[in-house]
Amino acid sequence: MSHIDTVLLDVGGVLISEYDQTGNDVQQRVGLDDETFGRLWPDIVQQYGSGKISEESVWDILAKHGGRHVEVSEDVIGRPFIANLVIYHDVIDAVQKIADHGIRIGI
């Protein structure tokens, strides 16, 4: 019989709610048309999400393609995420019980 010694968990949609309106929030703030924004945004998200570019670079790239200037201090990406954040305490409690049985938890 096999024995489980480690459980890996995702965060978004598992431990906390997912907020999937970031792209809409950003597009509205910078004022780019659907075609331009749709062409740029997937690559920007990938680079920003992997730490290859800073948030300041996100705004610089969009501004170079005609978007309105955004200051990092406006927190256009983080503020709506935090405002809509739901922490799934019941799942976290269940994960703690699993950990209490000596099973390693990876997040």
Coordinates of C-alpha atoms in Angstrom, one line a residue:
M1 CA 0.0 0.0 0.0
S2 CA 1.3 3.5 -0.9
H3 CA 1.7 6.2 1.8
I4 CA 1.2 9.9 1.1
D5 CA 3.9 12.0 2.7
T6 CA 3.4 15.3 0.9
V7 CA 0.4 17.3 -0.4
L8 CA 0.9 20.1 -2.8
L9 CA -1.7 22.9 -3.0
D10 CA -2.3 25.8 -5.3
V11 CA -3.2 29.1 -3.7
G12 CA -5.7 30.9 -6.1
G13 CA -9.0 29.1 -6.1
V14 CA -7.9 26.6 -3.4
L15 CA -6.8 28.6 -0.3
I16 CA -8.1 32.0 -1.5
S17 CA -10.5 33.2 -4.1
E18 CA -9.3 34.1 -7.5
Y19 CA -9.7 37.6 -8.9
D20 CA -9.8 37.4 -12.6
Q21 CA -10.7 41.0 -13.5
T22 CA -7.1 42.4 -13.3
G23 CA -6.8 42.7 -17.0
N24 CA -10.1 44.6 -17.3
D25 CA -9.0 46.9 -14.4
V26 CA -5.7 47.6 -16.1
Q27 CA -7.2 48.1 -19.5
Q28 CA -9.8 50.6 -18.2
R29 CA -7.1 52.5 -16.3
V30 CA -4.7 52.8 -19.3
G31 CA -7.4 53.3 -21.9
L32 CA -6.0 51.0 -24.6
D33 CA -8.3 49.6 -27.2
D34 CA -9.2 45.9 -27.1
E35 CA -6.9 44.9 -30.0
T36 CA -3.7 46.6 -28.6
F37 CA -4.3 45.5 -25.1
G38 CA -5.2 42.0 -26.1
R39 CA -2.0 41.7 -28.0
L40 CA 0.2 43.1 -25.2
W41 CA -1.4 41.8 -22.0
P42 CA -0.7 38.0 -22.1
D43 CA 3.0 38.5 -22.5
I44 CA 3.1 41.3 -19.8
V45 CA 1.2 39.0 -17.4
Q46 CA 3.7 36.2 -18.0
Q47 CA 6.7 38.4 -17.6
Y48 CA 5.4 40.2 -14.5
G49 CA 4.1 37.0 -12.9
S50 CA 7.4 35.3 -13.3
G51 CA 9.3 38.3 -11.9
K52 CA 11.1 39.1 -15.2
I53 CA 9.7 42.6 -15.2
S54 CA 8.7 45.0 -12.4
E55 CA 5.3 46.6 -12.1
E56 CA 6.9 49.9 -13.2
S57 CA 7.9 48.1 -16.4
V58 CA 4.3 47.0 -16.9
W59 CA 3.1 50.6 -17.0
D60 CA 6.1 51.7 -19.1
I61 CA 5.3 49.0 -21.8
L62 CA 1.6 50.0 -21.9
A63 CA 2.4 53.7 -22.1
K64 CA 4.8 53.1 -25.0
H65 CA 1.9 51.6 -26.9
G66 CA -0.4 54.6 -26.2
G67 CA -1.7 53.8 -22.7
R68 CA -2.1 56.5 -20.1
H69 CA 0.7 56.8 -17.6
V70 CA 0.2 54.9 -14.3
E71 CA 2.2 55.3 -11.1
V72 CA 3.0 52.2 -9.2
S73 CA 1.7 53.9 -6.1
E74 CA -1.8 53.8 -7.6
D75 CA -1.8 50.0 -6.9
V76 CA -4.1 49.3 -9.9
I77 CA -3.1 45.6 -9.7
G78 CA -3.1 44.9 -6.0
R79 CA -5.9 47.1 -4.6
P80 CA -8.8 45.3 -6.4
F81 CA -7.3 41.9 -5.6
I82 CA -7.2 42.7 -1.9
A83 CA -10.7 44.3 -2.0
N84 CA -12.1 41.1 -3.4
L85 CA -10.0 38.6 -1.5
V86 CA -11.8 35.7 0.2
I87 CA -9.7 33.4 2.4
Y88 CA -11.1 29.9 2.5
H89 CA -10.6 29.2 6.2
D90 CA -12.3 25.9 6.1
V91 CA -9.7 24.6 3.6
I92 CA -6.9 26.1 5.6
D93 CA -8.2 24.3 8.7
A94 CA -8.4 21.0 6.8
V95 CA -4.8 21.5 5.5
Q96 CA -3.7 22.1 9.1
K97 CA -5.3 18.9 10.2
I98 CA -3.5 17.0 7.4
A99 CA -0.2 18.6 8.5
D100 CA -0.9 17.7 12.2
H101 CA -0.8 14.0 11.0
G102 CA 2.8 14.5 9.9
I103 CA 2.1 15.0 6.2
R104 CA 4.2 17.8 4.6
I105 CA 2.3 20.6 2.9
G106 CA 3.7 22.4 -0.1
I107 CA 2.1 25.6 -1.4

